[in-house]
Amino acid sequence: MNVTQIKSMSDQQPFLFFCVGNNHRTAPISTRESFYLSPDQISAVLATAAQRFSLRELAVLSTCNRCEVFGVLAGDHAAAQTALRDIYAAVHEIAGNRQAAVYQTDPFPVYTLTGLDAIRHTFKVASSLDSLVPGETQITGQFKDAMNLAKSSGTFGPMLDRLSQAALATAKNIRTNTEIGRHKVSISHAAVDLAKRASSDLSTLNFLIIGAGEMARVAAEYIATYKPRSLAIANRSRQKAFELTEHLGVGEHHSLDSLPHLIARADVVISATSSPAYLVDTAMVQKAVEERSDKPLFLIDIALPRDIHPSVADVSEAYLFDIDDLKSVVDGHLEKRKDALKQATDILTSGVESFAEWLTHREVAPVISDSARYMSDLITREAAKTFSKDIFANLSDKQREAIEGFVEAVSSRVTGDIAQSLKKASPEEARDISQALQSIFGKDIRP
Amino acid sequence: MNDSAVFSVVSLAAFLVTSGLLALGFKETRKHRLFSRLGYLMFLVGTLSATVLALKTQTSSYLFASAVCWATIISWFVWHLEIVGAFTAPVIALTLMYGIFFSPISSPSVSHDLGPAMRIHVASAIIGQSFAVVACGISLLFIWLDKKLKKRQLTDLPQSFPAISNLTNALNIALWIGFAFISLGLVSGALYFLVGSVPSEMNIMPKVIWAVLVWLWYLSILALKGILSYRPQRVARLSLIGFALLAVSWFGLIFVAPWRPL
């Protein structure tokens, strides 16, 4: 489908929520890495992509677990399915994401969701129920950031606003009313828990954290609770590393130049930077391993794009893990939170239903009022014609009122039945009913 | 059926059941955790029974089986390596089977009243060899864990599986304990032999060959580790291969040569 065809779809009524992308369930880290977009890239892409496809609203969420494009598009489901792949490809093309260009052939590794499926997915993402670590809080902030980026790029409209507000309200409801977020859960926590495979007693281990951002901070705080033998923070900006050690009250701060020496000293390395290039390579780890005693070296890379070169896994004394490997650690936690997850899913379903109800009502309200007005006009017009005839000349006021009352009751009943059908229907069915009304009455009853 | 026969049957049955339960209990489900707990309980029952049997009969195969039991229990309490029982239980069951079918109680090999020095020698040698079994079990766990971690197959690892550092430490200590005891056993045996108080009807050659082989096995692993800085992965592999060769030589001594080392 080309740009002109998509534009022509957008000119049509009605609109459709959509979501297209990939995540930790559908794509391995190597694929997700190639689709990652930085906030600067997203800012640069939004307005251009929305304009190119005449999209009403558009937002991009890119994290270590997903790169998804949310928005509002005109047209039906079937047409949108094809259009969405083009939109996703165009977003990466505009962003200058060359690696993603490799995937611009079939099978394109994305899922395309429209209508209620897209709405439900958005709710799941914002509530972190679609996260690698369900219940983690970081995604809510990332979701808000994605919407704010759309706002500042001028691609955020009333529909995405309402959708994001409803999704965030449901996320808050889940967090407040279930146990899902009570325990410390995040990718950073899972990474530290994975370190327990190195030693069951974390206080005997030397930790090195590369990075001083949010994920690194969460990991460092969690590690500090175990009172490790040593904790070193290495960051591109040494000042930030210093601030983090000051915040923790423990640990040493270093610049990235010290990495070879620090890795040789560490038992567990957790890397969480936003560096676009690898910071740790095989030669560095090989040399570090040779300097060490017979203690194992765990390297846990929770960054995306990754900080540690995948070939480090070939160093026999080093154990390398990335975000995808944390799934088993997370599954262990999920087993303990099964009930909370079920509760959270119930709240999410209820939130989605409320939103769908609002959406249907929003779409059908004008149709209902137009139908009522049409019926009322029809009655007034036909009544005037009818009562002007001679045979009704001798009607008393009471008889006339009784006939008018009967006709109005029938009219109200018909309008009420139409309203009920529209309210019960899904947005798509409501559109069909509206179109049917239009063709039956031949009047401008909007869909 | 006399007391010893009852204890030997109870011990053997307990360790056969333990082997099955601990193998089933390897998975991480509630049902399988129950199997593990039952397995550990049966292990304790078997250990008590085998110990009584060993003390009553003074037969070296039962003494060895009982020593492996206690070495396993020590590894539970000191290194939290309950899972090592999954390896040692079948070894104990095999040893008990050998004791029952090939080494009749009526012809015990160490029941002679040889005095405290000889008892120290026998005890040291048996403890040293039992730690060789435990070290082999730890090596097996280490190799499996190392493979799973390298291949990132973390879902296959039970939550309760010991950490790799814990296994490395336990393997080192088990090797050193075994080496110390087997050295003590060899030295005390040599001294006993030199003073010439070994009864003439005792054929000590198989024991000497077996003990020297085990001692050399320990020595070579520890030397390669200490001098050539062999990594834990290689130490574990050597430990496993060495133990397999020792087991073969043990069976060779039993069935090919007309001797019975235990």
JSON list of C-alpha atoms in Angstrom, two decimals, chain A residues 194-201 205 289-296 298 306 310 312-322 325-329 331-333 336, chain B residues 28 30 33 79-80 142 145-169 172 225 229-235:
[
{"chain": "A", "resi": 194, "resn": "LEU", "atom": "CA", "xyz": [20.23, -13.70, 38.47]},
{"chain": "A", "resi": 195, "resn": "ALA", "atom": "CA", "xyz": [23.54, -12.91, 40.19]},
{"chain": "A", "resi": 196, "resn": "LYS", "atom": "CA", "xyz": [22.43, -15.37, 42.90]},
{"chain": "A", "resi": 197, "resn": "ARG", "atom": "CA", "xyz": [23.39, -18.08, 40.41]},
{"chain": "A", "resi": 198, "resn": "ALA", "atom": "CA", "xyz": [26.97, -16.85, 40.90]},
{"chain": "A", "resi": 199, "resn": "SER", "atom": "CA", "xyz": [26.79, -17.06, 44.68]},
{"chain": "A", "resi": 200, "resn": "SER", "atom": "CA", "xyz": [23.83, -17.62, 46.96]},
{"chain": "A", "resi": 201, "resn": "ASP", "atom": "CA", "xyz": [25.33, -15.04, 49.33]},
{"chain": "A", "resi": 205, "resn": "LEU", "atom": "CA", "xyz": [30.53, -10.78, 45.69]},
{"chain": "A", "resi": 289, "resn": "VAL", "atom": "CA", "xyz": [39.47, -13.50, 33.18]},
{"chain": "A", "resi": 290, "resn": "GLU", "atom": "CA", "xyz": [43.18, -14.29, 32.88]},
{"chain": "A", "resi": 291, "resn": "GLU", "atom": "CA", "xyz": [43.92, -11.90, 35.74]},
{"chain": "A", "resi": 292, "resn": "ARG", "atom": "CA", "xyz": [41.29, -13.44, 37.99]},
{"chain": "A", "resi": 293, "resn": "SER", "atom": "CA", "xyz": [41.38, -16.43, 40.29]},
{"chain": "A", "resi": 294, "resn": "ASP", "atom": "CA", "xyz": [39.02, -19.33, 39.66]},
{"chain": "A", "resi": 295, "resn": "LYS", "atom": "CA", "xyz": [35.90, -17.34, 40.57]},
{"chain": "A", "resi": 296, "resn": "PRO", "atom": "CA", "xyz": [33.20, -17.19, 37.89]},
{"chain": "A", "resi": 298, "resn": "PHE", "atom": "CA", "xyz": [28.86, -13.02, 35.47]},
{"chain": "A", "resi": 306, "resn": "ARG", "atom": "CA", "xyz": [23.45, -3.92, 24.23]},
{"chain": "A", "resi": 310, "resn": "PRO", "atom": "CA", "xyz": [27.58, -11.07, 22.24]},
{"chain": "A", "resi": 312, "resn": "VAL", "atom": "CA", "xyz": [31.92, -12.39, 25.07]},
{"chain": "A", "resi": 313, "resn": "ALA", "atom": "CA", "xyz": [29.82, -15.52, 25.68]},
{"chain": "A", "resi": 314, "resn": "ASP", "atom": "CA", "xyz": [32.60, -17.49, 23.97]},
{"chain": "A", "resi": 315, "resn": "VAL", "atom": "CA", "xyz": [35.06, -16.73, 26.79]},
{"chain": "A", "resi": 316, "resn": "SER", "atom": "CA", "xyz": [34.95, -19.99, 28.69]},
{"chain": "A", "resi": 317, "resn": "GLU", "atom": "CA", "xyz": [35.14, -18.57, 32.21]},
{"chain": "A", "resi": 318, "resn": "ALA", "atom": "CA", "xyz": [32.58, -15.83, 31.61]},
{"chain": "A", "resi": 319, "resn": "TYR", "atom": "CA", "xyz": [28.81, -16.19, 31.73]},
{"chain": "A", "resi": 320, "resn": "LEU", "atom": "CA", "xyz": [26.98, -13.63, 29.63]},
{"chain": "A", "resi": 321, "resn": "PHE", "atom": "CA", "xyz": [23.26, -12.87, 29.91]},
{"chain": "A", "resi": 322, "resn": "ASP", "atom": "CA", "xyz": [21.00, -10.28, 28.31]},
{"chain": "A", "resi": 325, "resn": "ASP", "atom": "CA", "xyz": [17.63, -14.39, 29.63]},
{"chain": "A", "resi": 326, "resn": "LEU", "atom": "CA", "xyz": [16.02, -12.69, 32.61]},
{"chain": "A", "resi": 327, "resn": "LYS", "atom": "CA", "xyz": [12.68, -14.22, 31.62]},
{"chain": "A", "resi": 328, "resn": "SER", "atom": "CA", "xyz": [13.33, -17.36, 33.63]},
{"chain": "A", "resi": 329, "resn": "VAL", "atom": "CA", "xyz": [14.13, -15.30, 36.73]},
{"chain": "A", "resi": 331, "resn": "ASP", "atom": "CA", "xyz": [8.88, -16.50, 35.68]},
{"chain": "A", "resi": 332, "resn": "GLY", "atom": "CA", "xyz": [10.00, -17.61, 39.12]},
{"chain": "A", "resi": 333, "resn": "HIS", "atom": "CA", "xyz": [8.61, -14.38, 40.56]},
{"chain": "A", "resi": 336, "resn": "LYS", "atom": "CA", "xyz": [4.49, -16.33, 43.42]},
{"chain": "B", "resi": 28, "resn": "GLU", "atom": "CA", "xyz": [10.48, -27.24, 40.32]},
{"chain": "B", "resi": 30, "resn": "ARG", "atom": "CA", "xyz": [5.09, -28.53, 44.32]},
{"chain": "B", "resi": 33, "resn": "ARG", "atom": "CA", "xyz": [9.43, -30.72, 45.86]},
{"chain": "B", "resi": 79, "resn": "TRP", "atom": "CA", "xyz": [27.52, -26.30, 51.70]},
{"chain": "B", "resi": 80, "resn": "HIS", "atom": "CA", "xyz": [23.71, -26.64, 51.40]},
{"chain": "B", "resi": 142, "resn": "PHE", "atom": "CA", "xyz": [29.11, -28.18, 38.42]},
{"chain": "B", "resi": 145, "resn": "LEU", "atom": "CA", "xyz": [25.26, -25.98, 35.85]},
{"chain": "B", "resi": 146, "resn": "ASP", "atom": "CA", "xyz": [28.18, -24.59, 33.83]},
{"chain": "B", "resi": 147, "resn": "LYS", "atom": "CA", "xyz": [26.65, -25.97, 30.62]},
{"chain": "B", "resi": 148, "resn": "LYS", "atom": "CA", "xyz": [23.22, -24.54, 31.41]},
{"chain": "B", "resi": 149, "resn": "LEU", "atom": "CA", "xyz": [24.64, -21.11, 32.30]},
{"chain": "B", "resi": 150, "resn": "LYS", "atom": "CA", "xyz": [26.83, -20.97, 29.21]},
{"chain": "B", "resi": 151, "resn": "LYS", "atom": "CA", "xyz": [23.91, -21.96, 26.98]},
{"chain": "B", "resi": 152, "resn": "ARG", "atom": "CA", "xyz": [21.66, -19.58, 28.97]},
{"chain": "B", "resi": 153, "resn": "GLN", "atom": "CA", "xyz": [19.12, -22.34, 29.57]},
{"chain": "B", "resi": 154, "resn": "LEU", "atom": "CA", "xyz": [18.10, -20.85, 32.89]},
{"chain": "B", "resi": 155, "resn": "THR", "atom": "CA", "xyz": [14.57, -22.22, 32.74]},
{"chain": "B", "resi": 156, "resn": "ASP", "atom": "CA", "xyz": [16.00, -25.74, 33.18]},
{"chain": "B", "resi": 157, "resn": "LEU", "atom": "CA", "xyz": [17.61, -24.77, 36.48]},
{"chain": "B", "resi": 158, "resn": "PRO", "atom": "CA", "xyz": [15.58, -25.36, 39.63]},
{"chain": "B", "resi": 159, "resn": "GLN", "atom": "CA", "xyz": [15.43, -22.28, 41.89]},
{"chain": "B", "resi": 160, "resn": "SER", "atom": "CA", "xyz": [17.00, -24.28, 44.70]},
{"chain": "B", "resi": 161, "resn": "PHE", "atom": "CA", "xyz": [19.97, -25.38, 42.59]},
{"chain": "B", "resi": 162, "resn": "PRO", "atom": "CA", "xyz": [23.27, -24.35, 44.23]},
{"chain": "B", "resi": 163, "resn": "ALA", "atom": "CA", "xyz": [25.16, -21.33, 42.89]},
{"chain": "B", "resi": 164, "resn": "ILE", "atom": "CA", "xyz": [28.28, -21.92, 40.84]},
{"chain": "B", "resi": 165, "resn": "SER", "atom": "CA", "xyz": [30.64, -20.35, 43.40]},
{"chain": "B", "resi": 166, "resn": "ASN", "atom": "CA", "xyz": [29.18, -22.54, 46.12]},
{"chain": "B", "resi": 167, "resn": "LEU", "atom": "CA", "xyz": [29.85, -25.61, 43.96]},
{"chain": "B", "resi": 168, "resn": "THR", "atom": "CA", "xyz": [33.42, -24.47, 43.21]},
{"chain": "B", "resi": 169, "resn": "ASN", "atom": "CA", "xyz": [34.15, -23.94, 46.91]},
{"chain": "B", "resi": 172, "resn": "ASN", "atom": "CA", "xyz": [37.80, -27.59, 46.38]},
{"chain": "B", "resi": 225, "resn": "LYS", "atom": "CA", "xyz": [44.66, -26.79, 40.03]},
{"chain": "B", "resi": 229, "resn": "SER", "atom": "CA", "xyz": [45.93, -22.90, 37.72]},
{"chain": "B", "resi": 230, "resn": "TYR", "atom": "CA", "xyz": [43.37, -25.20, 36.16]},
{"chain": "B", "resi": 231, "resn": "ARG", "atom": "CA", "xyz": [39.94, -23.52, 36.02]},
{"chain": "B", "resi": 232, "resn": "PRO", "atom": "CA", "xyz": [37.01, -25.05, 37.96]},
{"chain": "B", "resi": 233, "resn": "GLN", "atom": "CA", "xyz": [35.48, -26.34, 34.71]},
{"chain": "B", "resi": 234, "resn": "ARG", "atom": "CA", "xyz": [38.59, -28.44, 33.97]},
{"chain": "B", "resi": 235, "resn": "VAL", "atom": "CA", "xyz": [38.97, -29.51, 37.60]}
]
